[in-house]
PDB file of C-alpha atoms in Angstrom:
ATOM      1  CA  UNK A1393     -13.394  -0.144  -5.718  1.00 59.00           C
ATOM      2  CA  UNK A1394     -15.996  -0.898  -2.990  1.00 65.00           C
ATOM      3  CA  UNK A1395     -14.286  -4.280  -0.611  1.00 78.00           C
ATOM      4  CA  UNK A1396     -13.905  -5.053   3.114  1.00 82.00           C
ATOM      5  CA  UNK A1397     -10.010  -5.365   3.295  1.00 88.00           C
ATOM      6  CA  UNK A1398      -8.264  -6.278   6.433  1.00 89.00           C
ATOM      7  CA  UNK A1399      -5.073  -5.065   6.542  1.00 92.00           C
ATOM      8  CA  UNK A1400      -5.302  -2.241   9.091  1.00 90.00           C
ATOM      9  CA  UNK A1401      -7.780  -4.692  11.319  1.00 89.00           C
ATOM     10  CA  UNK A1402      -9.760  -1.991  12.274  1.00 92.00           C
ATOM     11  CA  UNK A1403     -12.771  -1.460  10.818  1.00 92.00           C
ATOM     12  CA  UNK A1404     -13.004   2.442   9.922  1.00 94.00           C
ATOM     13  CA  UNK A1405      -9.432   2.216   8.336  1.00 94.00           C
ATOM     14  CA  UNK A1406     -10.220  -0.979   6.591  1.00 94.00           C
ATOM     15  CA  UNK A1407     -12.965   0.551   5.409  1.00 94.00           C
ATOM     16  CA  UNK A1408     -11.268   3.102   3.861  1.00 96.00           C
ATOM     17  CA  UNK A1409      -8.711   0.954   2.392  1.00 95.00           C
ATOM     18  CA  UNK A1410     -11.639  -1.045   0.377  1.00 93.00           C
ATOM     19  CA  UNK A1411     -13.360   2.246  -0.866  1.00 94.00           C
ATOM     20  CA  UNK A1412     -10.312   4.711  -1.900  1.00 96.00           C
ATOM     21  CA  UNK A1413      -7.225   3.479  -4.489  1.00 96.00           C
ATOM     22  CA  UNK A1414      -5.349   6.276  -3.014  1.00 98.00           C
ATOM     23  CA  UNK A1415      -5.218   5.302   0.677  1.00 97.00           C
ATOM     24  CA  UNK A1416      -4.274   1.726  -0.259  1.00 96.00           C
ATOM     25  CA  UNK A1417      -1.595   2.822  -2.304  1.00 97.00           C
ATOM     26  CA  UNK A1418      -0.531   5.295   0.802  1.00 98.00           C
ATOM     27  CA  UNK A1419      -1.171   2.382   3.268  1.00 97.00           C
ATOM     28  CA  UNK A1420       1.450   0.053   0.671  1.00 96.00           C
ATOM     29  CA  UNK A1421       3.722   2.764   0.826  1.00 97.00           C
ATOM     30  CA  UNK A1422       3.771   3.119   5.008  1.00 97.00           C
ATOM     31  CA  UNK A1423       4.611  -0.254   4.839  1.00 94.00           C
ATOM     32  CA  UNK A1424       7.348  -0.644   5.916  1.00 91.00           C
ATOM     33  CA  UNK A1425       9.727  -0.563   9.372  1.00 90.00           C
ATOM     34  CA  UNK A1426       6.502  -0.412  10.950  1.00 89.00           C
ATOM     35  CA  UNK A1427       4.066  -3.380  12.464  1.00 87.00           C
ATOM     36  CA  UNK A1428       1.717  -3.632   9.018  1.00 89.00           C
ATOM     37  CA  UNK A1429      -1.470  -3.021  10.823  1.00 91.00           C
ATOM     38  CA  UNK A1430       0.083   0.793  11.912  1.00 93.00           C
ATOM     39  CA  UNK A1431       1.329   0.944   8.401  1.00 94.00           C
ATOM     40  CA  UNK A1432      -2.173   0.450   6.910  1.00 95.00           C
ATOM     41  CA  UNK A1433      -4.312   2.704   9.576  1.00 96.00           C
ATOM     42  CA  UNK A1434      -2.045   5.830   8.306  1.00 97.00           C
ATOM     43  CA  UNK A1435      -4.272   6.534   5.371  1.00 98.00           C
ATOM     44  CA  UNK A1436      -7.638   7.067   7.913  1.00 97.00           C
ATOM     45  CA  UNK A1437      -5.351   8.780  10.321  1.00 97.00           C
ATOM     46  CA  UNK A1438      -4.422  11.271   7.653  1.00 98.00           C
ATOM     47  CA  UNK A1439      -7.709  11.841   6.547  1.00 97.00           C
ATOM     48  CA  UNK A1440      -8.936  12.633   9.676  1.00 96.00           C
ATOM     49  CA  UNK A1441      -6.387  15.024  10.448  1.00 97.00           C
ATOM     50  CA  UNK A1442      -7.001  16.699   7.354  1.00 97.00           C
ATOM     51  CA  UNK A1443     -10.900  16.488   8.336  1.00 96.00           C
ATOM     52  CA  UNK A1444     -11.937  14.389   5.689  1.00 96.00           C
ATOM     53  CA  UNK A1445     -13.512  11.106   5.020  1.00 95.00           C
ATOM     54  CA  UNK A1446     -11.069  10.371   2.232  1.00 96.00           C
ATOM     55  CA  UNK A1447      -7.331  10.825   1.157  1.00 97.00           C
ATOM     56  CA  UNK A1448      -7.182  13.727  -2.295  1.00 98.00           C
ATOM     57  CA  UNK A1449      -3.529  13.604  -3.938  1.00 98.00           C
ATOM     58  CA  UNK A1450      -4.421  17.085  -5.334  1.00 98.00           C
ATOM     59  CA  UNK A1451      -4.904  18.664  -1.685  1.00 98.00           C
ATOM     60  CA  UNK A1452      -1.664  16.095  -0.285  1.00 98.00           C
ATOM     61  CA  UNK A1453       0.719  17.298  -2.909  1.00 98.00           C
ATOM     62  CA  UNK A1454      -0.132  20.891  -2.859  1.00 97.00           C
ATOM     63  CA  UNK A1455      -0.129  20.776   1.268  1.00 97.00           C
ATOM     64  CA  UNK A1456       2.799  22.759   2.568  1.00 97.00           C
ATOM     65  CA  UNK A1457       5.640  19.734   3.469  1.00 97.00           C
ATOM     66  CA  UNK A1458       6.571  21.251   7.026  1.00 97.00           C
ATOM     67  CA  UNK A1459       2.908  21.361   7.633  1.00 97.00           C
ATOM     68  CA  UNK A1460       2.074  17.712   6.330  1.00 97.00           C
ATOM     69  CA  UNK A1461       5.187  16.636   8.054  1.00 97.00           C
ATOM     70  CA  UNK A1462       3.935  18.143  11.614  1.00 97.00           C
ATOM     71  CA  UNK A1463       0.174  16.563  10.743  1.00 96.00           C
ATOM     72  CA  UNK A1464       1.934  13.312  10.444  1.00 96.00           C
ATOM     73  CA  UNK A1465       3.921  13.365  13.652  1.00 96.00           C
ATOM     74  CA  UNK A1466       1.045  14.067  15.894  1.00 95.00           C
ATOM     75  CA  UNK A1467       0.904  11.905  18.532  1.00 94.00           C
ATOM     76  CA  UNK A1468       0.273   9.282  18.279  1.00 93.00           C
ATOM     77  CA  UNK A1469       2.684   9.498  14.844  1.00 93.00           C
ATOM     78  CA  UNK A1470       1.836   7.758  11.904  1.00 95.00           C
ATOM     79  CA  UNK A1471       5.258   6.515  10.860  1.00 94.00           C
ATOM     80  CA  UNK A1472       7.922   5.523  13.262  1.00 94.00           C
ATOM     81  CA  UNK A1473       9.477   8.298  10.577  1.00 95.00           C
ATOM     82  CA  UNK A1474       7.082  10.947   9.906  1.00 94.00           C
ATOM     83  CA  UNK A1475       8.774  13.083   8.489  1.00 95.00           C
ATOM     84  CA  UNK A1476      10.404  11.246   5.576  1.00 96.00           C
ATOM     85  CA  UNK A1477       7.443   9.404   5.593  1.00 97.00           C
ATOM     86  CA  UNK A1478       5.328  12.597   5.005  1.00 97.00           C
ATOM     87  CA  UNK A1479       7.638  13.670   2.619  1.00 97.00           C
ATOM     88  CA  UNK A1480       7.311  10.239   0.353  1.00 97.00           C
ATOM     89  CA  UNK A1481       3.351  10.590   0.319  1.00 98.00           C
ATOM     90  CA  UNK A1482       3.568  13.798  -0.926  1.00 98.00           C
ATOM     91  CA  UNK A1483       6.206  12.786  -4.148  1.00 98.00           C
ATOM     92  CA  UNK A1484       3.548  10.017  -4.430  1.00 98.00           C
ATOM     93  CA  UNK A1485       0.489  12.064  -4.304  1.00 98.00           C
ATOM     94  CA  UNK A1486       2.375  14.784  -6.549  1.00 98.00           C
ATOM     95  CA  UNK A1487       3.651  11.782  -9.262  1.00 98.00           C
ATOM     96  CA  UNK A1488      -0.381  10.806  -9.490  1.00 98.00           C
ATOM     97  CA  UNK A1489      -1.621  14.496  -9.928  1.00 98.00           C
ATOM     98  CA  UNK A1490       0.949  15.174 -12.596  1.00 98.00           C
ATOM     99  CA  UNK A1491       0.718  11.581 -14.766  1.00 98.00           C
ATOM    100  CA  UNK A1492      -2.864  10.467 -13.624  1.00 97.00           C
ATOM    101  CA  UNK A1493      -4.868  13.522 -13.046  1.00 97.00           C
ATOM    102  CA  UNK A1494      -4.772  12.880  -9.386  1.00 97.00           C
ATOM    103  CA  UNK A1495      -6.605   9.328  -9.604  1.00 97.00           C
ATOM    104  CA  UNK A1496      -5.147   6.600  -8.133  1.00 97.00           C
ATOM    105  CA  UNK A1497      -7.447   4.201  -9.627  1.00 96.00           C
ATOM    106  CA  UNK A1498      -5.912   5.245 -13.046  1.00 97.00           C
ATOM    107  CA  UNK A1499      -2.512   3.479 -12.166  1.00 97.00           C
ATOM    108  CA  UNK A1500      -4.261   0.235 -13.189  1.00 96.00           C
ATOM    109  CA  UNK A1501      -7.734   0.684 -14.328  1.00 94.00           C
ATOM    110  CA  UNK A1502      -7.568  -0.169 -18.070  1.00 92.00           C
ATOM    111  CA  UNK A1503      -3.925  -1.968 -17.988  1.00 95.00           C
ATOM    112  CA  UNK A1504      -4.443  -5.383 -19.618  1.00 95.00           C
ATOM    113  CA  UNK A1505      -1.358  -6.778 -19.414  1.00 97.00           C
ATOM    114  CA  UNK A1506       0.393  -7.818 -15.427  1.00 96.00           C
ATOM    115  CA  UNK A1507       3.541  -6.785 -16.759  1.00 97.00           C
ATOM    116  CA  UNK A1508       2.782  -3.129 -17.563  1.00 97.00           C
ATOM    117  CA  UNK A1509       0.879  -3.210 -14.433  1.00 97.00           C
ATOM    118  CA  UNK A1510       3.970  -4.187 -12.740  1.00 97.00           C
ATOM    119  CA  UNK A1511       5.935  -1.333 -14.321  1.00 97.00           C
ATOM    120  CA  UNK A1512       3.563   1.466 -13.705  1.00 97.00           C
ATOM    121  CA  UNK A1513       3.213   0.384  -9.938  1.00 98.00           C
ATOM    122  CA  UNK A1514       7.179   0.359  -9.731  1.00 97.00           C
ATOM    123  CA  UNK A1515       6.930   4.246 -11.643  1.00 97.00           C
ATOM    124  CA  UNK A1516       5.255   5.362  -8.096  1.00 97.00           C
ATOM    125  CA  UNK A1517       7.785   7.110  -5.746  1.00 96.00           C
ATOM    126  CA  UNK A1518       8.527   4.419  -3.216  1.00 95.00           C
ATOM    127  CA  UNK A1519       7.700   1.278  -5.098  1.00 96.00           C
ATOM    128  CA  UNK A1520      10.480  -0.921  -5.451  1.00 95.00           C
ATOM    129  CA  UNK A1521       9.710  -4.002  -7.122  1.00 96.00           C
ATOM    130  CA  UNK A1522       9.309  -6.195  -4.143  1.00 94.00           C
ATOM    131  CA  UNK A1523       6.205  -3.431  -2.979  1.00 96.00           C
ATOM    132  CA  UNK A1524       5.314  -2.973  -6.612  1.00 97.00           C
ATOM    133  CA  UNK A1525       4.648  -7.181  -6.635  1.00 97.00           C
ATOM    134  CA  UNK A1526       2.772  -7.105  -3.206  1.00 96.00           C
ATOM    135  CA  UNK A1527       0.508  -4.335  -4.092  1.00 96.00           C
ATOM    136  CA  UNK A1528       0.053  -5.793  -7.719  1.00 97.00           C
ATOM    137  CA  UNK A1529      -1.202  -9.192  -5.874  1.00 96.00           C
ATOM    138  CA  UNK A1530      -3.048  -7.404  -3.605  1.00 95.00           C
ATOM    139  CA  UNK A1531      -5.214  -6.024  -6.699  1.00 96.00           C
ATOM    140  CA  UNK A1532      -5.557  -9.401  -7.698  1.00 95.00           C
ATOM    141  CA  UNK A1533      -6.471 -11.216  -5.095  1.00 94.00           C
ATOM    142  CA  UNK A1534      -8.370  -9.140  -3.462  1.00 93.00           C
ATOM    143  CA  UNK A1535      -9.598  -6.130  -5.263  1.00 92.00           C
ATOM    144  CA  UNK A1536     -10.587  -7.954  -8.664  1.00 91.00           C
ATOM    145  CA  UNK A1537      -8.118  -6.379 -10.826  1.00 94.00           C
ATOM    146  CA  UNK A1538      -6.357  -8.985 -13.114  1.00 95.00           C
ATOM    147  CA  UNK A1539      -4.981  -8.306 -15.982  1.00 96.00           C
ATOM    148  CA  UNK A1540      -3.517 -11.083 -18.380  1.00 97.00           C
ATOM    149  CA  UNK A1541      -0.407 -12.825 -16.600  1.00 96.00           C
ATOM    150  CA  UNK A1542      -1.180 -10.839 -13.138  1.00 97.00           C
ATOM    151  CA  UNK A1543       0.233 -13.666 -11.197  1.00 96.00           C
ATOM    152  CA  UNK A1544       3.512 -14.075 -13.330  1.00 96.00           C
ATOM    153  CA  UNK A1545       4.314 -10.467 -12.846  1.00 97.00           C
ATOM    154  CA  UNK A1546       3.600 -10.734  -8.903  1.00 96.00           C
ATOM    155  CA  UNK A1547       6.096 -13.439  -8.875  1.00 95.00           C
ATOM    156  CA  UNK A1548       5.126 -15.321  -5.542  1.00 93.00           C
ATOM    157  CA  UNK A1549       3.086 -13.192  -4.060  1.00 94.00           C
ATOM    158  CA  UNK A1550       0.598 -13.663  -6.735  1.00 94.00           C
ATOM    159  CA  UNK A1551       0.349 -17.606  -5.946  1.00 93.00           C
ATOM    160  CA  UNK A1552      -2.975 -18.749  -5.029  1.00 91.00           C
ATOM    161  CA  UNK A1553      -3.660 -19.817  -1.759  1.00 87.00           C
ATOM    162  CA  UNK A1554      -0.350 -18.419   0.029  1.00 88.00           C
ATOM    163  CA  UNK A1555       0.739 -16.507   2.892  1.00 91.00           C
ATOM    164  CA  UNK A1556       3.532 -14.145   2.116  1.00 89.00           C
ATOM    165  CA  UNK A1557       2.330 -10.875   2.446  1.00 90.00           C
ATOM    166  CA  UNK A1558      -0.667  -8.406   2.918  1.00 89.00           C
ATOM    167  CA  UNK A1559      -2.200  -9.293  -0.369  1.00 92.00           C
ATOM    168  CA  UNK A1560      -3.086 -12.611   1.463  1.00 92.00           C
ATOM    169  CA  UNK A1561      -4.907 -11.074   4.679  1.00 90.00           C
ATOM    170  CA  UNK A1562      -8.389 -11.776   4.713  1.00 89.00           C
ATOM    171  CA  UNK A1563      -8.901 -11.665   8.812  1.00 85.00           C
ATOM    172  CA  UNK A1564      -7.275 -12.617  12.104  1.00 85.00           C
ATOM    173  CA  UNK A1565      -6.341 -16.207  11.230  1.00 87.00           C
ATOM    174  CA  UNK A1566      -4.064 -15.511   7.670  1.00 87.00           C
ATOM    175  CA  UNK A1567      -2.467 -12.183   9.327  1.00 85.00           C
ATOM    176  CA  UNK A1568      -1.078 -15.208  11.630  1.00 88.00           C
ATOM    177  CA  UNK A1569       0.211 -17.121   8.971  1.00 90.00           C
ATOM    178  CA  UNK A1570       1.619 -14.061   6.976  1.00 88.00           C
ATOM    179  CA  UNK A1571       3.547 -13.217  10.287  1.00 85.00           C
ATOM    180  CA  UNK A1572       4.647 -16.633  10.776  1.00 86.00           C
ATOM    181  CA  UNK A1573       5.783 -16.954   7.035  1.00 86.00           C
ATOM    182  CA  UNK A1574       7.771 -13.455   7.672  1.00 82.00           C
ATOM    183  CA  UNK A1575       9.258 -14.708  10.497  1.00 84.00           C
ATOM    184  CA  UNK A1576      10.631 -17.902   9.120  1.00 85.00           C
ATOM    185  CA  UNK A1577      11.925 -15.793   6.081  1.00 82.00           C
ATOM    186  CA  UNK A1578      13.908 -13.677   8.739  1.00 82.00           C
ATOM    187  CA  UNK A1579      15.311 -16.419  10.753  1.00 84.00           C
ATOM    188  CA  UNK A1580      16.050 -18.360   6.614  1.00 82.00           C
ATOM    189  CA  UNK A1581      18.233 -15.082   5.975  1.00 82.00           C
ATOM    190  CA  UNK A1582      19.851 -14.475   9.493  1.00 83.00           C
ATOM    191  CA  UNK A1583      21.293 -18.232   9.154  1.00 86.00           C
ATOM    192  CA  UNK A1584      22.166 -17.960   5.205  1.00 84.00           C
ATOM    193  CA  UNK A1585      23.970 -14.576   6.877  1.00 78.00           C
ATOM    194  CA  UNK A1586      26.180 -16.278   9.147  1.00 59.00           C
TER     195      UNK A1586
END
């Protein structure tokens, strides 16, 4: 894994994000109650706290929680919940070490099939299936893995040339048009709600 993504639009974290499984599935996993670009910075603020140049789910799981917890609310925080936040990296980190030796990359390397992609990403702690979908089209569409019938298991988020979520950032210009597709999805479910 060796891409320019642009999901944290900055270009150390981004960097990181193209170069290291783990952070992007720690950046997926912040995502969420937070503004995306926060979300996906996380894994290169971690890093650097920990004074490294890359995330290792051996050294995250084995970290002591209160002090991973504390590491993660250091201003400025990188959750809007650190804590539980901190707490869900570590059950992620600790699921890899224990059923994938501690590589991320294992989760899908060598998977044929979307489907059992699908399920193995929705095995991680904190991947629903909604996350599970993104992240799975995110591998397609941007990180070259695609297994047989990768788009059917993304549901839409693995449709080509659309703007749902942060499998379809590529720069400035589609993070407007995934924010503007959120928002109308909002505004769709606060009317259906009323």
């Amino acid at each position: 894994m060796d891409v320019t993504l642009h999901l944290a639009q900055d270009p150390e974290a981004d960097a990181l994000l193209g170069r290291s499984p783990l952070a992007a599935l720690v950046g997926m996993l912040l995502d969420q109650q937070v503004p995306m670009e926060w979300a996906f910075k996380g894994p290169a603020t971690i890093a650097g706290r920990l004074g490294a140049d890359d995330l290792d789910a051996h050294e995250i799981a084995a970290y002591d929680p209160d002090a991973f917890a504390s590491l993660l609310s250091e201003k400025p925080a990188v959750h809007r919940y650190p804590g539980s936040m901190a707490k869900r990296i570590q059950q992620l980190c600790q699921y890899l070490v224990e059923h994938y030796d501690g590589n991320a990359e294992l989760v899908w390397k060598g998977v044929d099939d979307g489907r059992e992609q699908l399920r193995r990403l929705q095995e991680l702690p904190g991947f629903g299936k909604q996350k599970a979908q993104i992240f799975l089209a995110l591998l397609g569409k941007q990180l070259g893995v695609r297994p047989k019938g990768w788009r059917e298991a993304a549901g839409a988020y693995g449709e080509a040339r659309s703007f749902r979520s942060v499998a379809d950032i590529t720069g400035p210009e589609s993070l407007t048009k995934v924010r503007a597709h959120k928002q109308e999805m909002k505004a769709a479910a606060k009317a259906a709600g009323k």
